[in-house]
XYZ file of C-alpha atoms in Angstrom:
492
model
C -73.525 -23.311 -32.651
C -70.436 -23.233 -30.840
C -69.072 -26.341 -32.323
C -69.584 -24.599 -35.784
C -68.234 -21.148 -35.531
C -65.534 -20.543 -38.486
C -62.243 -20.461 -38.269
C -62.148 -17.044 -38.474
C -63.715 -16.099 -35.377
C -61.906 -19.051 -32.828
C -58.903 -16.788 -31.132
C -56.222 -19.011 -29.763
C -55.441 -16.828 -26.910
C -59.332 -17.255 -25.809
C -59.611 -19.675 -22.919
C -60.860 -22.837 -23.707
C -60.969 -25.919 -22.193
C -59.471 -27.779 -25.042
C -55.416 -27.518 -25.029
C -53.384 -27.918 -28.203
C -50.041 -29.843 -26.811
C -47.015 -29.560 -29.284
C -43.296 -30.840 -30.301
C -44.299 -34.130 -28.158
C -41.388 -36.542 -28.753
C -41.919 -40.386 -29.842
C -42.626 -43.119 -27.892
C -44.491 -40.729 -25.510
C -47.862 -42.196 -24.307
C -51.401 -40.819 -24.043
C -50.919 -41.396 -20.153
C -48.154 -39.289 -19.532
C -49.856 -36.606 -21.480
C -52.436 -36.967 -19.750
C -50.255 -37.179 -16.563
C -49.807 -33.525 -17.534
C -53.635 -31.879 -17.263
C -54.309 -34.265 -13.600
C -52.890 -31.836 -11.129
C -55.420 -28.854 -12.878
C -58.623 -30.999 -12.843
C -60.188 -33.987 -14.195
C -59.229 -34.945 -18.203
C -61.997 -35.653 -20.162
C -60.708 -36.035 -23.410
C -57.543 -37.066 -25.176
C -56.553 -36.787 -29.257
C -53.180 -37.901 -30.031
C -51.907 -36.598 -33.458
C -49.059 -38.836 -33.382
C -47.716 -38.431 -36.875
C -47.444 -35.111 -36.325
C -45.977 -34.818 -32.364
C -49.266 -33.186 -31.467
C -52.243 -33.966 -28.859
C -55.142 -32.072 -28.157
C -56.287 -32.076 -24.260
C -59.755 -31.574 -23.032
C -60.131 -30.463 -19.466
C -63.743 -30.911 -17.660
C -63.809 -26.992 -17.076
C -62.453 -23.565 -18.321
C -60.589 -22.857 -15.162
C -58.862 -26.434 -15.038
C -57.316 -25.327 -18.580
C -56.691 -21.850 -17.606
C -54.529 -22.961 -14.119
C -52.971 -25.474 -16.045
C -52.040 -22.399 -18.821
C -51.135 -20.226 -15.882
C -48.981 -23.010 -14.913
C -46.692 -24.319 -18.022
C -46.445 -20.870 -19.737
C -43.554 -19.761 -16.989
C -42.411 -23.601 -17.104
C -42.451 -25.690 -20.081
C -42.983 -29.114 -18.935
C -41.056 -31.823 -20.329
C -41.635 -35.581 -21.292
C -38.896 -37.736 -22.287
C -36.803 -34.939 -20.828
C -38.006 -33.197 -24.157
C -39.338 -29.513 -23.919
C -43.352 -29.481 -25.063
C -45.818 -26.928 -25.300
C -48.971 -25.706 -24.432
C -51.299 -23.158 -25.677
C -55.417 -22.703 -25.477
C -56.664 -24.272 -29.016
C -59.014 -23.484 -31.434
C -61.749 -25.835 -30.524
C -64.423 -25.170 -27.955
C -64.367 -29.263 -27.011
C -62.504 -32.448 -28.188
C -65.286 -34.540 -30.345
C -62.526 -37.714 -31.209
C -64.977 -39.492 -33.244
C -64.468 -40.412 -37.430
C -65.501 -36.856 -38.644
C -61.768 -36.121 -37.362
C -60.403 -39.278 -39.647
C -58.999 -40.569 -36.434
C -59.448 -43.120 -34.360
C -58.922 -42.628 -30.621
C -56.032 -45.002 -29.366
C -57.189 -47.282 -26.584
C -54.025 -47.083 -25.881
C -54.651 -43.380 -25.077
C -58.035 -44.230 -22.996
C -56.754 -46.997 -21.155
C -54.102 -44.541 -20.238
C -55.904 -42.003 -19.069
C -58.786 -44.152 -16.948
C -55.076 -45.448 -15.777
C -53.105 -42.066 -14.580
C -57.225 -40.549 -13.649
C -57.340 -43.444 -10.927
C -53.954 -43.935 -10.212
C -54.454 -42.807 -7.128
C -57.009 -45.548 -5.488
C -54.344 -48.145 -6.825
C -51.831 -46.532 -4.908
C -54.411 -46.600 -2.452
C -54.904 -50.119 -2.207
C -51.170 -50.943 -2.184
C -50.800 -49.136 0.276
C -53.322 -50.532 2.570
C -52.804 -54.214 1.601
C -49.344 -53.131 3.714
C -50.869 -52.419 7.082
C -51.124 -48.727 6.944
C -55.123 -47.578 6.350
C -54.742 -43.643 4.821
C -55.900 -41.161 7.769
C -58.340 -38.483 5.622
C -56.211 -35.900 5.400
C -56.355 -32.725 2.861
C -53.792 -31.082 0.765
C -51.831 -28.339 2.678
C -49.172 -29.044 4.896
C -48.149 -27.049 7.775
C -44.138 -27.196 7.889
C -42.077 -26.858 11.096
C -38.157 -26.216 10.618
C -35.954 -26.808 13.914
C -32.863 -26.063 14.194
C -32.914 -23.281 11.499
C -28.799 -22.977 11.264
C -29.409 -22.022 7.663
C -31.349 -19.479 5.596
C -34.930 -21.858 4.630
C -35.981 -19.919 1.203
C -39.403 -20.645 -0.636
C -37.095 -21.684 -3.480
C -35.119 -24.568 -1.417
C -38.998 -26.165 0.230
C -40.309 -25.633 -3.375
C -37.686 -27.534 -4.818
C -37.616 -30.503 -1.623
C -41.420 -30.732 -2.305
C -41.918 -30.673 -5.465
C -40.314 -34.456 -5.829
C -43.515 -35.414 -4.410
C -45.683 -33.989 -6.284
C -47.168 -30.617 -7.891
C -46.993 -27.800 -5.838
C -49.127 -24.932 -6.233
C -48.585 -22.163 -3.442
C -46.274 -21.540 -0.151
C -46.667 -19.411 2.630
C -44.000 -18.447 4.886
C -44.019 -17.345 8.482
C -42.389 -16.911 12.009
C -44.871 -18.408 14.628
C -44.071 -18.904 18.083
C -40.151 -18.194 17.624
C -40.760 -20.905 15.465
C -39.808 -20.754 11.081
C -43.162 -22.390 9.268
C -44.951 -23.016 6.257
C -48.013 -23.899 4.630
C -47.575 -25.418 1.349
C -50.478 -26.961 -0.550
C -50.683 -29.725 -3.130
C -52.648 -30.150 -6.431
C -53.428 -33.664 -5.105
C -53.803 -35.102 -1.270
C -51.858 -37.955 -2.526
C -48.886 -35.952 -3.131
C -49.398 -34.234 0.194
C -49.420 -37.911 1.849
C -46.507 -38.856 0.298
C -44.424 -36.656 1.087
C -45.622 -36.227 4.972
C -44.635 -39.750 5.129
C -40.552 -39.276 3.314
C -39.412 -36.126 4.870
C -41.404 -35.959 8.102
C -38.228 -35.253 10.783
C -35.538 -35.469 8.176
C -32.547 -32.074 7.943
C -32.162 -29.856 4.656
C -28.628 -29.267 5.600
C -26.829 -32.476 7.649
C -27.273 -31.906 10.693
C -29.602 -28.743 10.830
C -33.058 -27.531 9.846
C -35.282 -30.279 10.720
C -38.372 -30.738 8.805
C -41.736 -31.312 11.451
C -44.525 -32.026 9.112
C -48.326 -32.752 9.727
C -51.894 -31.728 7.891
C -53.214 -28.557 8.015
C -56.503 -27.939 8.516
C -57.027 -25.697 5.864
C -58.406 -26.729 2.798
C -56.913 -23.657 0.309
C -54.162 -21.194 0.830
C -54.779 -17.734 -0.169
C -52.205 -15.950 -1.762
C -51.729 -12.304 -2.122
C -48.401 -11.167 -3.245
C -45.522 -13.478 -4.825
C -41.983 -12.976 -3.628
C -39.913 -13.909 -1.076
C -42.390 -15.369 1.735
C -45.234 -16.162 0.004
C -46.036 -17.781 -4.132
C -48.960 -18.896 -6.204
C -47.115 -20.852 -8.611
C -49.902 -20.699 -10.803
C -50.677 -16.751 -11.011
C -48.059 -15.183 -12.299
C -49.704 -12.075 -12.288
C -50.234 -11.114 -8.618
C -48.044 -8.253 -7.781
C -44.580 -8.468 -5.092
C -46.119 -7.158 -2.422
C -43.922 -4.215 -1.495
C -43.518 -1.857 -3.607
C -39.726 -2.414 -4.102
C -38.749 -4.880 -6.969
C -41.055 -5.471 -10.341
C -41.845 -9.222 -10.182
C -39.732 -9.915 -13.277
C -36.605 -9.257 -11.082
C -37.382 -10.348 -8.138
C -39.206 -13.773 -8.056
C -36.720 -16.507 -7.447
C -39.237 -19.067 -9.112
C -38.321 -22.699 -10.630
C -39.839 -20.423 -13.524
C -39.755 -16.899 -12.758
C -35.563 -16.598 -14.753
C -33.816 -18.566 -16.614
C -30.386 -17.706 -14.805
C -31.981 -19.768 -11.779
C -30.734 -23.129 -10.449
C -34.011 -24.097 -9.235
C -35.201 -26.333 -11.597
C -38.706 -27.000 -12.460
C -41.313 -29.301 -10.819
C -40.059 -32.514 -12.873
C -37.172 -33.160 -10.287
C -33.765 -32.064 -10.548
C -30.918 -34.709 -11.740
C -29.709 -36.523 -8.477
C -32.739 -36.876 -6.783
C -33.839 -40.571 -6.296
C -37.352 -41.224 -8.868
C -40.551 -39.909 -8.174
C -41.943 -41.032 -4.472
C -38.220 -41.673 -3.586
C -35.671 -39.788 -1.522
C -32.066 -40.290 -1.141
C -31.456 -42.435 2.028
C -31.426 -41.022 5.366
C -31.081 -36.995 5.074
C -32.186 -35.175 2.583
C -28.832 -34.286 1.729
C -25.751 -35.370 1.385
C -22.755 -34.829 4.019
C -21.312 -31.365 3.833
C -17.952 -29.458 5.422
C -19.066 -27.336 8.359
C -20.837 -23.551 7.280
C -21.088 -25.008 3.544
C -24.559 -26.165 2.803
C -25.240 -29.097 0.298
C -28.467 -29.358 -1.244
C -29.049 -32.456 -3.783
C -29.293 -32.105 -7.669
C -28.177 -28.479 -7.561
C -24.569 -27.727 -9.475
C -22.108 -26.924 -7.209
C -21.724 -23.672 -9.023
C -20.692 -20.527 -6.362
C -19.437 -18.104 -9.496
C -22.052 -15.410 -10.926
C -21.584 -13.444 -13.684
C -22.630 -9.459 -13.282
C -23.148 -7.608 -15.597
C -24.101 -3.610 -16.765
C -21.798 -2.210 -14.035
C -21.024 1.133 -14.299
C -17.227 1.221 -15.586
C -16.530 4.209 -14.031
C -16.683 2.804 -10.494
C -14.912 -0.545 -11.038
C -12.435 0.639 -8.708
C -14.867 0.223 -5.828
C -15.108 -3.707 -6.824
C -13.709 -4.617 -2.655
C -17.588 -3.581 -2.035
C -18.233 -7.045 -2.382
C -15.844 -8.273 0.211
C -17.953 -4.702 2.192
C -21.538 -5.455 1.307
C -21.436 -9.394 1.562
C -24.810 -9.470 2.980
C -26.081 -12.527 1.180
C -22.908 -14.632 1.211
C -18.749 -14.409 2.107
C -17.292 -13.220 -1.023
C -13.820 -15.470 -1.946
C -12.899 -13.679 -5.053
C -13.862 -11.138 -7.795
C -12.641 -10.609 -11.151
C -13.391 -7.311 -13.122
C -13.357 -8.222 -17.268
C -10.562 -6.863 -18.414
C -11.764 -5.612 -22.010
C -15.231 -4.914 -20.277
C -15.224 -3.063 -17.392
C -19.048 -3.021 -16.558
C -18.654 -6.989 -16.694
C -16.954 -8.423 -13.178
C -17.171 -12.521 -12.087
C -17.906 -12.702 -8.526
C -16.987 -15.853 -6.717
C -19.024 -16.857 -2.860
C -18.510 -19.251 -0.630
C -21.402 -21.910 -1.806
C -23.751 -22.710 -4.847
C -26.811 -21.376 -2.196
C -24.695 -17.965 -1.381
C -24.575 -18.084 -5.229
C -28.151 -18.213 -5.222
C -28.877 -15.959 -2.784
C -26.636 -13.051 -4.094
C -28.970 -13.938 -7.535
C -32.470 -13.871 -6.081
C -31.318 -10.670 -4.578
C -29.726 -8.134 -6.291
C -30.413 -9.565 -9.945
C -32.743 -5.637 -11.059
C -31.054 -3.932 -8.551
C -29.627 -0.404 -9.815
C -26.139 0.442 -8.613
C -24.880 3.814 -9.368
C -26.984 4.220 -11.967
C -26.980 1.468 -13.593
C -29.646 -1.711 -12.958
C -27.256 -4.642 -12.505
C -27.794 -8.451 -13.761
C -26.325 -11.058 -12.087
C -26.671 -14.700 -13.062
C -24.590 -17.814 -12.848
C -21.779 -18.358 -14.807
C -20.324 -20.755 -17.077
C -16.920 -20.690 -14.736
C -16.780 -22.720 -11.669
C -14.271 -20.944 -10.382
C -12.387 -17.842 -10.923
C -7.856 -18.737 -11.585
C -5.803 -15.827 -9.661
C -3.405 -14.407 -12.395
C -0.497 -15.948 -13.141
C 2.552 -13.994 -12.136
C 3.815 -11.957 -15.329
C 0.101 -12.027 -16.163
C -1.454 -9.000 -17.375
C -4.349 -8.021 -14.837
C -4.038 -4.171 -13.258
C -4.967 -5.397 -10.252
C -8.436 -6.713 -11.656
C -8.349 -9.796 -10.312
C -9.249 -10.176 -5.875
C -8.834 -12.720 -3.392
C -10.904 -11.902 -0.547
C -11.030 -16.136 1.225
C -8.982 -14.703 4.026
C -10.848 -11.736 4.407
C -11.826 -10.698 8.795
C -15.421 -8.874 7.041
C -16.984 -12.033 6.150
C -20.174 -12.072 7.890
C -21.256 -16.863 7.909
C -17.750 -17.680 9.102
C -20.135 -19.062 11.925
C -22.370 -21.264 11.049
C -24.179 -20.911 13.693
C -23.631 -17.010 13.536
C -26.941 -14.729 13.769
C -26.403 -12.799 10.678
C -28.243 -15.850 8.557
C -31.733 -14.946 10.423
C -30.921 -11.375 9.033
C -30.702 -11.724 5.501
C -33.739 -9.373 3.403
C -34.116 -7.542 -0.109
C -32.470 -4.540 -0.193
C -35.011 -1.739 1.062
C -34.263 2.011 2.152
C -33.582 1.365 5.510
C -30.614 0.183 7.014
C -29.527 -1.499 10.034
C -26.330 -0.036 12.183
C -24.525 -2.208 14.857
C -21.049 -1.470 16.494
C -21.961 1.886 17.429
C -19.111 3.467 19.903
C -20.797 5.586 22.574
C -18.998 8.181 21.689
C -20.979 8.890 18.307
C -24.342 10.329 18.004
C -27.296 10.697 15.805
C -25.933 14.046 14.217
C -22.190 12.159 13.575
C -24.416 9.490 12.084
C -26.830 11.449 9.745
C -23.923 13.458 8.873
C -21.860 10.250 7.764
C -24.033 9.082 5.686
C -25.382 12.783 4.459
C -21.722 13.137 3.125
C -21.631 9.988 1.159
C -24.425 11.498 -0.445
C -27.648 9.856 1.116
C -30.832 11.386 1.859
C -31.753 10.754 5.413
C -35.028 10.475 5.637
C -35.572 9.081 9.279
C -33.232 7.722 12.258
C -33.730 5.738 15.204
C -31.715 4.293 18.012
C -32.856 0.971 19.454
C -34.388 2.002 22.846
C -32.113 0.019 25.043
C -28.723 -0.800 23.463
C -27.208 3.067 21.290
C -25.090 0.110 20.235
C -28.172 -0.231 17.297
C -29.981 2.005 15.047
C -31.762 1.841 12.133
C -31.790 5.014 9.090
C -33.937 5.218 6.581
C -32.428 7.016 3.365
C -34.233 8.568 0.256
C -34.216 4.860 -2.372
C -33.347 0.898 -2.678
C -30.230 2.873 -4.240
C -28.922 4.887 -2.017
C -28.951 2.601 0.281
C -27.426 0.039 -1.540
C -24.601 2.837 -2.315
C -24.101 3.686 1.720
C -23.937 -0.039 2.428
C -21.050 -0.748 -0.052
C -19.267 2.758 1.409
C -19.716 2.779 5.172
C -20.129 -1.172 6.359
C -16.729 -1.440 8.280
C -16.191 2.488 8.753
C -13.518 2.940 10.931
C -14.802 5.243 14.036
C -11.212 4.955 15.364
C -9.630 2.397 18.407
C -10.701 -0.316 16.234
C -14.884 0.314 16.230
C -15.945 -0.281 12.934
C -19.698 0.083 12.153
C -22.093 -2.451 10.550
C -24.134 -2.321 7.863
C -26.804 -4.264 6.933
C -30.248 -3.895 5.261
C -33.220 -3.912 7.419
C -36.615 -5.927 7.017
C -38.204 -2.966 9.367
C -38.809 0.872 8.320
C -39.260 4.308 10.643
């Protein structure tokens, strides 16, 4: 009866193990269509409608189909460099006999089998070269040694997704080491990634990858945030209640603004299963990070700013918590829009990840990459009214030294601020009064026990803390004693 339901009863929204794929380019084979489904489970049937650029793909289970749709809805897959679109079909199962007036192409059938059992062929080839494959799972344990630059979840995703479908990532610190667990859809992908990446550096001369197989067979991810991510589920909460998932996720598919591409691999990488010779990176100038395949754009477009506060834009340099700001240009006719040039593309992406969606002077700020590669300084005589500023030689830059501890203290905007460089003569009341004078509500304060040069101060909201950091980072206590302010991961 399931097959004979009237069309009126079928809802394209209700999950089905049959998926309808649209806008397939000419020349795409059945095997290529099937390869979209394989990471999520067994593919049991395929129907190609070549004249219409469409196909129906049947998965072995509803769960596999749901995982596939959840993955591809925000991260549109590409075949032959063209986007294709996947949704649940009205059909509950696929019958590809002549009642559809459509004989299934033999090539597609062979494609299903070739791709479905492709791993066996690859395994035999590897074994023939003298290597017997160890038995292992699909979860890798990654230790990053010599961490000079911040290693984000997105960077790991971008590097490891070259070798297959990354389902989940969890990052943590253990034994004073940066570690991550990463789960692939397929154990063979985990094997390729370990063989190709173990011992390589993410950045030239630092951030060395040490990779082995985890004893875990499946990762449990409760939150989608900067430290953990389940790429098959976009419904998970962020976890700290401070930001919504939409504005905070820096996943390769959460926004159109992100420069991290989807799993198909960024331009500039070697073909699948290959990797650039030597290190993961190309040589970089000291203090500059180069991730292969990422456009080197370091200019942000920041919009929906409060025009009345545009005179406070030197805050970009004082904030500088997500990178060194080299230039700022406020738009002459639209004071609510600014261009901000960071030291490099990685810092620009970091700033987007953390600042997009934050409230600033009563407005929700939007940050994305600009189409411009650099900010031009005004020519002599050109009307600018001081709206373009150059900070490239500022003494306030936090990341000039590639070995700086500041790289280890990059956290999302939070209501608790970390204060350092406090002179011995400054008391708790002095600091509370200083913050209150800038409109902050002080909810808590704590000096570090051993060292009264550092403290935590908790304010009424994240927005208050952002304003206070802008106003008070580099505050002069006199005698060349300047307060340093950054966001804290702790609360009081």
